[in-house]
Coordinates of C-alpha atoms in Angstrom, one line a residue:
Chain A
M1 CA 45.5 20.8 27.9
T2 CA 46.9 19.6 24.7
P3 CA 45.4 17.3 22.0
F4 CA 46.2 14.0 21.9
D5 CA 45.3 10.8 20.1
L6 CA 42.6 8.9 22.5
V7 CA 41.7 5.4 21.7
E8 CA 39.0 3.1 23.5
P9 CA 39.7 -0.6 22.7
P10 CA 36.4 -3.0 23.0
S11 CA 38.4 -5.7 24.8
L12 CA 41.6 -6.2 27.0
G13 CA 43.7 -7.9 24.3
E14 CA 43.2 -5.0 22.2
A15 CA 44.1 -2.5 25.0
L16 CA 47.2 -4.1 26.1
K17 CA 48.6 -3.9 22.3
L18 CA 47.8 -0.2 22.3
L19 CA 50.4 0.5 25.4
E20 CA 53.6 1.4 24.5
P21 CA 55.9 0.4 27.7
D22 CA 58.8 2.4 26.2
D23 CA 56.7 5.6 25.4
S24 CA 55.8 7.3 29.0
A25 CA 53.8 9.4 26.5
V26 CA 51.4 6.8 26.0
R27 CA 49.4 5.7 29.2
P28 CA 45.9 3.9 30.2
L29 CA 42.9 5.9 31.3
A30 CA 40.5 4.7 33.9
G31 CA 38.2 7.5 35.8
G32 CA 41.3 10.3 34.5
T33 CA 40.6 12.4 38.0
A34 CA 44.0 12.3 38.7
L35 CA 45.4 11.6 35.4
M36 CA 43.4 15.0 34.4
L37 CA 45.2 17.0 36.9
L38 CA 48.7 16.1 35.8
M39 CA 47.5 16.8 32.3
K40 CA 46.2 20.2 33.3
S41 CA 49.1 21.1 35.0
G42 CA 50.8 20.4 32.0
F43 CA 53.2 17.9 33.7
F44 CA 51.8 15.3 31.6
R45 CA 51.2 15.7 27.8
P46 CA 50.2 12.3 26.2
K47 CA 50.5 11.6 23.2
R48 CA 47.6 8.6 23.0
L49 CA 45.5 7.5 26.2
V50 CA 44.0 4.0 25.8
S51 CA 40.5 4.6 27.7
L52 CA 39.5 1.2 29.3
R53 CA 35.8 2.5 29.2
A54 CA 35.0 -0.5 26.8
A55 CA 37.5 -2.9 27.4
G56 CA 35.3 -5.9 28.6
E57 CA 32.8 -6.3 31.3
R58 CA 35.5 -8.7 33.5
L59 CA 36.5 -5.2 34.8
A60 CA 33.5 -3.5 35.1
R61 CA 32.0 -5.8 37.7
I62 CA 31.7 -7.0 41.1
R63 CA 31.0 -10.3 42.4
I64 CA 31.3 -12.5 45.0
E65 CA 32.8 -16.0 44.5
P66 CA 30.8 -19.3 46.1
N67 CA 33.9 -19.3 48.5
G68 CA 33.2 -15.7 49.8
E69 CA 36.0 -14.2 47.9
L70 CA 34.9 -10.3 46.7
R71 CA 36.3 -9.7 42.9
I72 CA 36.5 -6.3 42.1
G73 CA 37.1 -5.4 38.7
A74 CA 39.8 -2.5 37.9
M75 CA 37.1 -0.3 36.0
V76 CA 34.4 -0.3 39.3
R77 CA 33.8 3.2 40.2
L78 CA 34.6 4.1 43.6
A79 CA 30.9 5.3 44.5
A80 CA 29.6 2.1 42.7
L81 CA 31.7 -0.2 45.1
E82 CA 30.6 2.1 47.9
W83 CA 27.0 1.4 47.5
A84 CA 27.4 -2.2 46.3
P85 CA 24.9 -4.1 48.6
E86 CA 27.3 -7.3 48.7
V87 CA 30.1 -5.2 49.7
R88 CA 28.2 -3.6 52.2
R89 CA 26.9 -6.7 53.9
D90 CA 30.4 -8.9 53.1
F91 CA 32.9 -6.5 53.6
P92 CA 31.9 -3.1 55.5
V93 CA 35.1 -1.6 56.3
I94 CA 35.1 -1.2 52.4
G95 CA 32.1 1.3 52.5
H96 CA 33.3 2.8 55.2
T97 CA 36.5 3.9 54.1
L98 CA 35.2 5.3 50.7
R99 CA 32.7 7.1 52.6
T100 CA 35.4 9.6 53.4
L101 CA 37.7 9.3 50.5
A102 CA 37.6 12.6 48.7
N103 CA 34.5 13.7 47.9
V104 CA 31.6 12.5 45.9
R105 CA 32.3 13.4 42.6
V106 CA 35.8 11.9 42.8
R107 CA 34.1 8.8 43.5
N108 CA 30.9 9.1 41.0
V109 CA 34.4 9.0 38.6
A110 CA 37.6 7.7 39.7
T111 CA 37.9 3.6 39.3
L112 CA 39.7 1.1 41.4
G113 CA 42.1 0.3 39.1
G114 CA 42.8 4.3 39.1
H115 CA 43.3 4.7 42.5
L116 CA 45.5 1.2 42.9
A117 CA 47.9 2.2 39.6
H118 CA 48.3 5.8 40.1
A119 CA 50.1 4.9 43.5
D120 CA 49.2 8.4 45.5
P121 CA 50.8 7.1 49.0
H122 CA 48.1 9.5 50.4
S123 CA 45.5 6.6 49.0
D124 CA 42.7 5.1 51.4
L125 CA 42.3 1.9 49.9
P126 CA 45.5 0.3 49.8
P127 CA 46.0 0.4 53.4
V128 CA 42.5 -1.6 54.0
L129 CA 43.4 -4.0 51.2
I130 CA 46.7 -5.0 52.5
A131 CA 45.3 -5.5 56.1
L132 CA 42.4 -7.7 54.2
G133 CA 45.3 -9.6 52.3
A134 CA 44.0 -8.9 49.0
C135 CA 45.4 -9.5 45.7
L136 CA 45.7 -7.9 42.4
V137 CA 45.4 -9.4 38.8
L138 CA 47.5 -8.0 36.3
A139 CA 47.5 -9.1 32.5
G140 CA 50.4 -8.4 29.9
P141 CA 51.7 -9.6 26.5
R142 CA 52.8 -13.0 28.6
G143 CA 49.4 -13.8 30.4
E144 CA 48.3 -12.9 34.0
R145 CA 49.7 -12.6 37.4
A146 CA 48.4 -12.3 40.8
V147 CA 50.6 -9.9 42.8
P148 CA 49.7 -9.3 46.8
V149 CA 48.5 -5.6 46.8
E150 CA 51.3 -5.9 50.1
G151 CA 54.1 -4.8 47.8
F152 CA 52.4 -3.7 45.1
A153 CA 53.1 -0.1 45.1
T154 CA 57.2 0.3 45.3
G155 CA 57.4 4.4 46.4
H156 CA 55.8 7.6 45.1
Y157 CA 53.6 7.2 41.9
E158 CA 55.8 3.6 41.5
T159 CA 55.0 0.1 41.1
V160 CA 55.8 -3.1 40.4
C161 CA 53.3 -3.4 37.5
K162 CA 55.0 -2.9 34.3
G163 CA 54.1 -0.4 31.4
D164 CA 52.8 -3.6 29.3
E165 CA 50.3 -4.4 32.0
L166 CA 47.1 -3.5 33.5
I167 CA 45.2 -4.1 36.6
V168 CA 42.0 -6.1 35.6
E169 CA 40.8 -6.9 39.2
A170 CA 41.0 -7.0 42.9
T171 CA 40.6 -10.6 44.7
I172 CA 39.7 -9.7 48.7
P173 CA 39.6 -13.0 50.9
P174 CA 36.4 -13.8 52.9
L175 CA 36.1 -11.6 55.8
G176 CA 35.4 -15.0 57.8
R177 CA 36.0 -14.1 61.5
R178 CA 38.2 -11.2 60.6
R179 CA 37.2 -7.8 62.4
A180 CA 38.5 -5.1 60.2
A181 CA 38.5 -0.9 60.6
Y182 CA 40.1 2.1 58.9
A183 CA 40.9 5.3 60.8
K184 CA 42.0 8.6 59.0
C185 CA 42.9 11.9 59.8
T186 CA 42.6 15.1 57.5
T187 CA 44.7 18.2 58.6
R188 CA 43.0 20.8 56.6
S189 CA 39.4 20.2 54.5
A190 CA 37.7 16.9 55.2
D191 CA 37.8 15.9 51.6
D192 CA 41.8 16.6 51.7
W193 CA 44.3 14.0 50.9
P194 CA 44.9 12.4 54.8
A195 CA 47.8 13.0 57.1
L196 CA 47.4 9.8 57.5
G197 CA 45.2 6.5 57.4
I198 CA 45.3 3.5 59.5
A199 CA 43.7 0.2 58.7
V200 CA 43.9 -3.0 60.8
A201 CA 42.4 -6.4 60.7
W202 CA 42.7 -9.8 62.5
D203 CA 40.9 -13.1 63.2
D204 CA 38.9 -13.1 66.2
D205 CA 38.8 -16.4 68.2
G206 CA 38.6 -14.3 71.5
A207 CA 42.2 -13.5 71.1
I208 CA 43.7 -11.3 68.1
R209 CA 45.1 -13.9 65.2
S210 CA 47.0 -13.0 62.2
P211 CA 46.9 -9.1 62.8
R212 CA 47.7 -6.4 60.4
I213 CA 48.2 -2.8 61.0
V214 CA 48.9 -1.0 57.7
L215 CA 49.9 3.1 58.0
G216 CA 49.1 4.4 54.8
A217 CA 49.4 8.2 53.7
A218 CA 52.5 9.2 56.3
T219 CA 54.8 7.0 54.8
E220 CA 56.6 6.5 51.3
R221 CA 53.9 3.5 50.6
P222 CA 51.8 2.0 52.6
T223 CA 53.1 -0.2 54.8
R224 CA 53.0 -2.5 58.0
L225 CA 53.9 -1.8 61.1
K226 CA 54.9 -5.6 62.5
A227 CA 56.4 -4.6 65.7
A228 CA 52.7 -3.1 67.0
E229 CA 51.3 -6.5 65.0
A230 CA 53.5 -8.5 67.2
L231 CA 52.8 -7.1 70.1
I232 CA 49.0 -7.6 69.8
A233 CA 48.8 -11.2 68.2
G234 CA 47.1 -13.6 70.5
R235 CA 46.1 -11.2 73.2
T236 CA 42.7 -9.6 73.9
L237 CA 42.3 -6.0 73.4
D238 CA 42.4 -3.7 76.5
G239 CA 43.1 -0.1 77.0
A240 CA 46.9 -1.0 78.6
L241 CA 47.3 -2.9 75.2
L242 CA 45.9 -0.1 72.6
T243 CA 48.2 2.4 74.7
R244 CA 51.4 0.1 73.9
A245 CA 50.6 -1.2 70.7
G246 CA 50.2 2.9 69.9
E247 CA 53.5 3.7 70.5
A248 CA 55.1 0.7 69.4
A249 CA 53.6 1.8 65.7
A250 CA 54.7 5.4 66.7
E251 CA 58.3 3.8 67.2
E252 CA 58.6 1.6 63.9
A253 CA 56.5 4.1 61.4
D254 CA 58.8 5.7 59.2
V255 CA 56.8 9.0 58.5
V256 CA 57.8 12.0 56.2
A257 CA 56.6 15.5 56.9
D258 CA 54.9 17.5 54.5
A259 CA 52.0 20.0 54.2
R260 CA 50.3 17.9 56.1
G261 CA 52.2 18.0 59.3
S262 CA 55.9 17.0 60.5
V263 CA 57.0 14.0 61.8
S264 CA 56.7 14.4 65.3
Y265 CA 53.3 15.6 64.8
K266 CA 52.4 12.5 62.7
K267 CA 54.3 10.2 64.9
Q268 CA 51.7 11.3 67.7
L269 CA 49.0 10.9 65.1
V270 CA 50.3 7.1 64.4
K271 CA 50.2 6.2 68.2
V272 CA 46.5 8.1 69.0
Y273 CA 45.3 6.7 65.4
V274 CA 46.5 2.8 65.7
A275 CA 44.6 2.8 69.1
R276 CA 41.6 4.2 67.6
A277 CA 41.6 1.6 64.8
L278 CA 42.1 -1.1 67.1
R279 CA 39.3 -0.1 69.0
A280 CA 37.2 0.5 66.3
A281 CA 37.5 -3.1 64.9
G282 CA 37.3 -4.6 68.4
A283 CA 34.0 -2.5 68.6
G284 CA 32.4 -3.8 65.9
P285 CA 30.8 -7.3 65.7
A286 CA 32.8 -9.7 63.9
A287 CA 31.5 -11.2 60.9
P288 CA 29.9 -14.6 61.4
Chain B
M1 CA 45.8 11.2 15.0
S2 CA 41.9 11.2 16.1
A3 CA 42.5 14.3 18.1
T4 CA 38.7 15.3 17.2
R5 CA 35.8 13.4 17.3
R6 CA 32.0 13.8 17.4
I7 CA 30.2 12.7 20.5
R8 CA 26.6 12.8 21.1
F9 CA 24.7 12.8 24.0
T10 CA 21.2 13.1 25.9
L11 CA 21.8 17.1 27.5
N12 CA 19.0 18.4 29.8
G13 CA 16.5 16.1 28.1
Q14 CA 17.0 16.8 24.5
A15 CA 19.5 14.9 22.2
A16 CA 23.0 16.6 21.7
A17 CA 26.1 16.5 19.4
A18 CA 29.4 18.1 19.0
E19 CA 32.8 18.2 17.6
I20 CA 35.1 17.9 20.3
G21 CA 39.1 18.2 20.8
T22 CA 39.9 14.7 22.7
H23 CA 41.8 17.4 25.1
E24 CA 38.4 19.4 25.7
T25 CA 36.6 19.1 29.0
L26 CA 33.0 18.5 29.6
V27 CA 32.3 22.1 31.5
E28 CA 34.3 23.7 28.2
V29 CA 32.7 21.9 25.9
L30 CA 29.2 23.0 27.5
R31 CA 30.3 26.7 28.0
D32 CA 31.8 27.1 24.8
R33 CA 29.1 24.8 22.1
F34 CA 26.0 24.9 24.1
A35 CA 26.2 28.7 25.7
L36 CA 25.0 26.9 29.2
F37 CA 27.0 28.6 31.8
G38 CA 25.9 27.4 34.9
A39 CA 28.4 25.0 35.3
R40 CA 31.8 27.1 36.0
E41 CA 35.5 26.2 35.9
S42 CA 36.8 27.4 39.2
C43 CA 39.6 25.6 41.4
S44 CA 40.4 23.3 38.3
Q45 CA 41.0 20.8 40.5
G46 CA 37.6 19.1 41.4
L47 CA 37.7 20.6 44.7
C48 CA 35.5 23.6 45.3
G49 CA 32.2 22.1 43.0
C50 CA 31.4 25.0 41.0
C51 CA 31.4 23.0 37.8
T52 CA 29.2 20.1 38.9
V53 CA 27.3 18.7 36.4
L54 CA 25.2 15.2 36.7
V55 CA 26.5 12.3 34.5
D56 CA 23.5 9.3 34.3
G57 CA 22.2 11.3 37.2
H58 CA 25.8 11.1 38.9
A59 CA 27.8 14.0 40.0
V60 CA 31.1 15.1 38.6
S61 CA 33.4 17.6 38.5
G62 CA 33.0 18.8 34.5
C63 CA 36.8 20.3 34.8
L64 CA 37.9 17.5 35.2
F65 CA 35.7 15.1 32.9
L66 CA 37.0 14.7 29.4
A67 CA 34.2 15.2 26.9
A68 CA 34.9 12.3 24.9
A69 CA 33.9 10.4 28.2
A70 CA 30.2 12.1 27.8
D71 CA 30.0 10.3 24.5
G72 CA 26.4 8.3 24.9
V73 CA 25.5 9.7 28.4
K74 CA 22.4 11.5 29.8
I75 CA 24.1 15.0 31.1
Q76 CA 22.4 16.9 33.2
T77 CA 22.9 20.7 34.0
I78 CA 21.4 23.4 36.2
E79 CA 19.8 25.1 33.1
G80 CA 17.9 21.3 33.1
L81 CA 16.6 21.1 36.7
A82 CA 13.1 23.2 36.5
S83 CA 10.2 22.3 34.5
G84 CA 9.5 24.8 32.7
E85 CA 8.4 27.7 34.8
R86 CA 8.3 25.3 38.2
L87 CA 11.4 25.3 40.0
D88 CA 13.2 22.0 41.4
P89 CA 12.1 21.8 45.1
V90 CA 15.4 22.0 45.8
Q91 CA 16.0 25.1 43.7
E92 CA 12.7 26.9 45.4
A93 CA 14.3 25.6 49.3
F94 CA 17.8 27.0 48.0
L95 CA 15.7 30.5 46.7
E96 CA 13.3 30.4 50.2
C97 CA 16.4 29.9 52.8
G98 CA 18.3 32.8 50.7
A99 CA 21.1 30.0 50.6
F100 CA 23.7 31.9 48.8
Q101 CA 24.9 35.6 48.3
C102 CA 26.6 35.7 45.3
G103 CA 25.3 32.8 43.5
F104 CA 28.5 31.6 41.8
C105 CA 28.8 28.1 43.6
T106 CA 24.9 28.1 43.7
P107 CA 24.3 25.5 40.8
G108 CA 27.1 23.0 42.5
F109 CA 25.3 22.8 45.4
I110 CA 21.9 22.4 44.2
L111 CA 23.5 19.5 41.9
M112 CA 25.1 17.6 44.8
T113 CA 21.8 18.2 47.1
R114 CA 19.5 16.7 44.3
Q115 CA 22.2 13.8 43.9
L116 CA 22.3 13.5 47.7
L117 CA 18.5 13.5 48.1
D118 CA 17.6 10.8 45.6
E119 CA 20.1 8.7 47.2
N120 CA 18.9 9.4 50.8
P121 CA 15.6 11.4 50.7
A122 CA 16.3 12.1 54.8
P123 CA 19.7 13.0 55.3
S124 CA 20.5 14.1 59.2
E125 CA 22.4 17.1 59.7
D126 CA 26.2 15.2 59.7
E127 CA 25.2 13.5 56.1
I128 CA 24.4 16.8 54.9
R129 CA 27.5 18.6 56.0
H130 CA 29.8 15.4 55.1
Y131 CA 27.8 15.0 51.3
L132 CA 28.6 18.5 50.6
S133 CA 32.1 18.7 51.7
G134 CA 33.3 18.7 48.7
N135 CA 31.6 21.7 48.4
L136 CA 32.6 25.7 48.9
C137 CA 30.7 28.9 49.1
R138 CA 33.5 31.7 49.3
C139 CA 30.1 33.7 50.9
G140 CA 30.1 31.4 53.6
A141 CA 26.4 30.7 53.4
Y142 CA 27.0 27.2 54.6
P143 CA 24.2 28.0 57.7
E144 CA 22.1 28.5 54.8
I145 CA 22.5 26.0 52.3
I146 CA 22.3 23.6 55.4
E147 CA 18.8 24.7 56.1
A148 CA 18.2 24.4 52.3
V149 CA 19.2 20.6 52.3
K150 CA 16.4 20.1 55.1
L151 CA 13.9 22.1 53.7
A152 CA 14.4 20.6 50.2
S153 CA 14.3 17.0 51.5
H154 CA 10.9 18.1 53.5
K155 CA 9.6 19.3 50.1
V156 CA 10.7 16.5 48.2
K157 CA 9.3 13.9 50.5
S158 CA 5.4 15.9 50.6
R159 CA 5.6 16.0 46.8
T160 CA 6.3 12.2 46.8
P161 CA 3.0 9.6 46.6
G162 CA 3.2 8.4 49.9
G163 CA 5.4 10.6 51.1
A164 CA 5.4 12.5 54.5
A165 CA 2.6 15.5 54.6
P166 CA 4.0 18.6 54.2

């Protein structure tokens, strides 16, 4: 790697001032696990990195609001999120998802904000956060704005976060009666990037209400499978519905081939894993 | 430009300081400034686990960790695990089970096992395999490694007050 200026502003406001949206060699630094790979390969040669390590308590905390909403600071390490007692209790799908994300050492360093801002389409959490209806709070020179995680990534490593903005925190509405699950498939080693990940969630009043089925990794960006969602809405899960939902999902999914599988192989995975994720969510206890 | 800086940290229980370049990784600094060669850069991508060190008790890949981020933290390397001549129970277990051949990956496996047992003193075989899935042993000593982790779990319990008898 080549030398660069490393600054560690003591507040979010200072950090925003140190960004230079028109200079791609100036970038924010969170845990650095992804950026380090880009720097070591020589793909990214920074002039200045703005470390958010000391940029304020708001970025570092996890808390449940009185209304049950979960707020996670952008600098919360993925392992801290995985082990947080309140997350394990109220949002078990998040801990379950994190347990299979990369490996222990990556989770010990990588942060939620970095995971989302990097916008690698193979990331595990975006599909889950979309299924749960999560939003991100972005801060910039004109103040703050909330954007849904659905629509945050616009393509490979591209997001709606502008060059002069930073992710401050993620907000996840209370699960309430929502059931949720995430199922992923890695086709090489267990800790490899997934070939696909499927997150599902729905409100359970005896029938399936407001379902979301979100496909990640196999598509250019995390994508809701709305035909499959419509198919299961208002119904109750049975074997025939699982099969039809899987088939509908595979039909509509715009999957892309890569080293982890061809299009036809991944379509088959979508069919199988949509059914698996739905079955897992249906089998687990609904939140009280 | 502030492309160099002085960092201070605790290294295996001792106060330490170093002049580093902002672009240097933790494993480079440990090897080049402190002659600690137990953490080795192998895959350079955080996949193999050979460069594992503990930062404030958490295992990290030293090859993906900026040395600058070590300012103010506690670092433990394989060299600091034994107490004098007395090996850590995890080290003992790896020796007793012959859980290595060439030994290149062993410091990483031992430090990962140390963190696993700190979090979960009695892991199941499935939990052990899952936890160590980010560490590679090219000699293929995996069966012995799994046995060593189980033995280490037993040793740790028997050394902990109130733990199970050996």
